[in-house]
Amino acid sequence: MVLQNTSVVRIFGCCGCCSALRPRYKRLVDNIFPASPQDGLVKSNMEKLTFYSLSSPEKLDRIGEYLFQKASRDIYRRRHGFVIIAMEAMDQLLVACHSQTLNLFVESFLKMVQKLLESTDPQLQILATQSFVRFANIEEDTPSYHRRYDFFVSKFSAMCHSNHGEPGPRDRIRLAGIQGLQGVIRKTVSDDLVENIWEAQHMDKIVPSLLYNMQSAEKYETVSCAEGGGAGGEEGEEESPPRLAEACLRDLLARASFGHIRSVLRPVLTHFDRHDLWIPTDFAVHVFKIIMFSIQAQYSYSVVEALMQQLEAGRGGVRAARAAVLAAIVGIAAGDSVGPSVLEIINNILTNLRASVARGAEKETEEKLYQEALINALGEFADHLPDYQKIDIMMFIVNKVPGAAKPSRADAMLQHILLKSLLKVGATYKTTELSKAFPAAFLEALLRLSSATEPSTRVLLQRILHTLLDRRDNVPRLAVVTLDYDAAGLSVEKCSRQDLIFISKHGYAIFSALYEGLQLESNSTENIACIYTTIALLCVELAADDTLCDLMLLILAIQQSSISNPVLSVSQQCQLQAVSISLAALLPHVAKLPRLADYIHKVVEARREECGHLLPPLQHEYRLSDPTLLPAKVPYLMMDQMAISECLKASGVECGRLQGAAPYCGGGPLQHRHSWIETGAAAGRDSLADIAAGTEPDSAASSPTLARQAPAECAGVSLEALRRAAEGGSGAERRDAAQRRRALNLAFRTAPFHHLMQVTQPKYEIQEKLEEIFRSVSEEPLLAPSLKSGPPLPDLCLY
């Protein structure tokens, strides 16, 4: 019995001796664990272990390895309370010890975290994640080049996709996964020498995991980083996975350099394609706005470019959705786009529009949605650019418009689409001076399209002119042809000198294009109403003494064309009459000319009594039972040019130009497509035709192929006829000649050069005519044989 007791004492004595022989760091580690895990970490012993670690930093790696071994045994035995105590001890040592030997301890720490993450217990996974986040927030003195985070990226991404049966644990696991990814990003992005987190193998896991959590939000509210402080929302709201995922994505994008932007965008686009997240567009717009607000401003163009490269992929509905997303974000990029990038974005959008038109009727409804979205994107982009760039964009677009006289169906559709784009950009431009809004090349291109084949295209062109001409929001007040301008409440200001110079240079081209636009047989009521609005805007914006005569000449030409143009229908004739009288009533209203207003009022009242169909409003169809009510049959109800001239003269307006023939309609020198030189020569011959009263001049005298008549016939010229020829004709003839000279002078001062070239083309080829004359001269003598042998002619006849 004594022997047995002695052996027991020896055994216990040996154990005590062995315990005393163990390394001190192990004894200190063992002492931090309580007898029961519910008691928690022994704080006093933990302080001793911390002091020992700070005093002997070379022992840190051994302490970490020993803690890892103890925790691994406890995990295996499912003693989770002791595992939690071990993890807490490692966290405290990690925070307390900052030395160059910390890297050795970190290896054991990360192995510990990995061991916990590999367990199936959600509590241990969340605990490991929290420890990793604390580690990620520590700035190490020296980076560890061999450390890798592949496992952590994969595990945290898997936790972000947790499908736990209960909502509470599922959200906690997902939150832990997102926090872990955020820790990996913070730990790796800031140092280029550690593992490259921007590689595709990592981004293909991180980005979809964040998007998966963001799309589960009940509503999407996007704010800029400046407004929302990065995460957007209050502190409590960040506890939800969608809010935290958004904050993590913002953090990732804010750290991305230019070369890394596409590394993030590629998995974003792939995720949207794989999971059909483009339709509806709410979530896609939300995500791309976050991207635009989070990246550095100078990199915005790369996001727009990446999205535009994906526009044509997929079916029509997806294309339209992508274009809608582009329209929502392109305005954010516009403010930081400079130089070639602006036109490159515009050119890409126009290229996609052209490709859409080329597809034709393939799912026409979806293509229209796609085109509308692209046009909206163009307008949003232009809206955020300075005005001088908007003019460049409009010139760029108008030069892309096909200008064929008889365009194909595809070209006509492209014309329509591009003009809608131009209208969208023009709506964002604020006109200050007409010369800046209409550079010469831009104006010429617009006027060239005023005679487009499609009526709808011409309507778009007029609306573009409305947008650029209207500086005082008068378009809604002038949209309908009317006579009651007092009730319209027009905003009228004095015309500036710059605008007067502009209209003196380009007025004839503008007025001619508008006049010719009213003469087209394919015009609808909408076409005529739109041109009325354009001319009315010109009257309001350019109301001045210098422009009154030109505007009134245009109005009288429109009135005359409704009578003289044979291609116009009865409805079009009546509509032009209503337009002309309405515009004539507008001029004295804006220019304050009471005499002219009284005269126009009398014409209106006379028409109202006999021919009410010649007054506004415009009707789509006019059915006249009596042919005598046609405009051509009631000339006494037309505005008289001389009466208007007298009214203007009585108001002190110089109206010399108004007394000439209108250069737009019949009777003026521009209407007859022949040379004004020929016109003047013919007029001179006509004035000399009455030298011998009642006698037709000898036309054979100027023809080398015909013999001259007997000299006796030349002797019948009276002295009175010679006196009239010397004096230059009667007073009426002189007035007609002066009127023709004024019209000719006005035309040569205001008409475009190419128009002058067109109307002065000779009726025959000069070379052919000269050859004909030379042949006749070589065949016949200048004087007939009978004249050579006859008595001498009087000197006057020979002359």
mmCIF file of N, CA, C and O in Angstrom, residues 519 557-565 568 572-574 576-577 631-632 638:
data_model
loop_
_atom_site.group_PDB
_atom_site.id
_atom_site.type_symbol
_atom_site.label_atom_id
_atom_site.label_comp_id
_atom_site.label_asym_id
_atom_site.label_seq_id
_atom_site.Cartn_x
_atom_site.Cartn_y
_atom_site.Cartn_z
ATOM 1 N N GLN A 519 -44.093 75.431 -101.722
ATOM 2 C CA GLN A 519 -44.570 75.163 -103.078
ATOM 3 C C GLN A 519 -44.601 73.682 -103.430
ATOM 4 O O GLN A 519 -44.944 73.325 -104.559
ATOM 5 N N ALA A 557 -45.243 87.144 -101.800
ATOM 6 C CA ALA A 557 -44.899 86.059 -102.714
ATOM 7 C C ALA A 557 -45.672 84.791 -102.372
ATOM 8 O O ALA A 557 -46.122 84.052 -103.266
ATOM 9 N N ILE A 558 -45.841 84.524 -101.083
ATOM 10 C CA ILE A 558 -46.632 83.358 -100.676
ATOM 11 C C ILE A 558 -48.076 83.520 -101.125
ATOM 12 O O ILE A 558 -48.705 82.568 -101.626
ATOM 13 N N GLN A 559 -48.619 84.721 -100.955
ATOM 14 C CA GLN A 559 -49.994 84.964 -101.417
ATOM 15 C C GLN A 559 -50.114 84.741 -102.915
ATOM 16 O O GLN A 559 -51.053 84.087 -103.385
ATOM 17 N N GLN A 560 -49.147 85.241 -103.669
ATOM 18 C CA GLN A 560 -49.214 85.109 -105.117
ATOM 19 C C GLN A 560 -49.040 83.659 -105.557
ATOM 20 O O GLN A 560 -49.657 83.210 -106.531
ATOM 21 N N SER A 561 -48.211 82.899 -104.829
ATOM 22 C CA SER A 561 -47.961 81.514 -105.243
ATOM 23 C C SER A 561 -49.209 80.651 -105.122
ATOM 24 O O SER A 561 -49.366 79.676 -105.859
ATOM 25 N N SER A 562 -50.098 80.997 -104.206
ATOM 26 C CA SER A 562 -51.326 80.207 -104.081
ATOM 27 C C SER A 562 -52.230 80.367 -105.299
ATOM 28 O O SER A 562 -53.110 79.542 -105.531
ATOM 29 N N ILE A 563 -51.967 81.410 -106.058
ATOM 30 C CA ILE A 563 -52.754 81.644 -107.278
ATOM 31 C C ILE A 563 -52.029 81.120 -108.511
ATOM 32 O O ILE A 563 -52.631 80.521 -109.404
ATOM 33 N N SER A 564 -50.701 81.300 -108.539
ATOM 34 C CA SER A 564 -49.954 81.026 -109.769
ATOM 35 C C SER A 564 -49.343 79.631 -109.823
ATOM 36 O O SER A 564 -48.968 79.181 -110.899
ATOM 37 N N ASN A 565 -49.208 78.939 -108.704
ATOM 38 C CA ASN A 565 -48.572 77.624 -108.718
ATOM 39 C C ASN A 565 -49.586 76.560 -109.120
ATOM 40 O O ASN A 565 -50.520 76.268 -108.366
ATOM 41 N N LEU A 568 -50.392 73.078 -106.808
ATOM 42 C CA LEU A 568 -51.016 73.097 -105.493
ATOM 43 C C LEU A 568 -52.481 72.687 -105.586
ATOM 44 O O LEU A 568 -53.189 73.063 -106.520
ATOM 45 N N GLN A 572 -54.328 73.350 -100.377
ATOM 46 C CA GLN A 572 -53.048 74.025 -100.191
ATOM 47 C C GLN A 572 -53.131 75.496 -100.572
ATOM 48 O O GLN A 572 -52.522 76.351 -99.922
ATOM 49 N N GLN A 573 -53.893 75.818 -101.626
ATOM 50 C CA GLN A 573 -54.065 77.223 -102.001
ATOM 51 C C GLN A 573 -54.722 78.014 -100.873
ATOM 52 O O GLN A 573 -54.279 79.112 -100.518
ATOM 53 N N CYS A 574 -55.776 77.454 -100.309
ATOM 54 C CA CYS A 574 -56.469 78.149 -99.220
ATOM 55 C C CYS A 574 -55.573 78.260 -97.983
ATOM 56 O O CYS A 574 -55.592 79.283 -97.281
ATOM 57 N N LEU A 576 -52.291 78.491 -97.929
ATOM 58 C CA LEU A 576 -51.275 79.525 -98.153
ATOM 59 C C LEU A 576 -51.878 80.918 -98.018
ATOM 60 O O LEU A 576 -51.220 81.847 -97.533
ATOM 61 N N GLN A 577 -53.133 81.087 -98.457
ATOM 62 C CA GLN A 577 -53.793 82.376 -98.270
ATOM 63 C C GLN A 577 -53.948 82.696 -96.792
ATOM 64 O O GLN A 577 -53.713 83.829 -96.352
ATOM 65 N N PRO A 631 -59.031 81.173 -104.703
ATOM 66 C CA PRO A 631 -58.221 82.396 -104.546
ATOM 67 C C PRO A 631 -58.004 83.143 -105.852
ATOM 68 O O PRO A 631 -57.998 84.376 -105.874
ATOM 69 N N ALA A 632 -57.815 82.410 -106.945
ATOM 70 C CA ALA A 632 -57.563 83.072 -108.229
ATOM 71 C C ALA A 632 -58.779 83.838 -108.729
ATOM 72 O O ALA A 632 -58.638 84.737 -109.569
ATOM 73 N N MET A 638 -57.277 90.094 -102.269
ATOM 74 C CA MET A 638 -55.852 89.908 -102.032
ATOM 75 C C MET A 638 -55.239 91.192 -101.464
ATOM 76 O O MET A 638 -55.735 92.295 -101.696
#
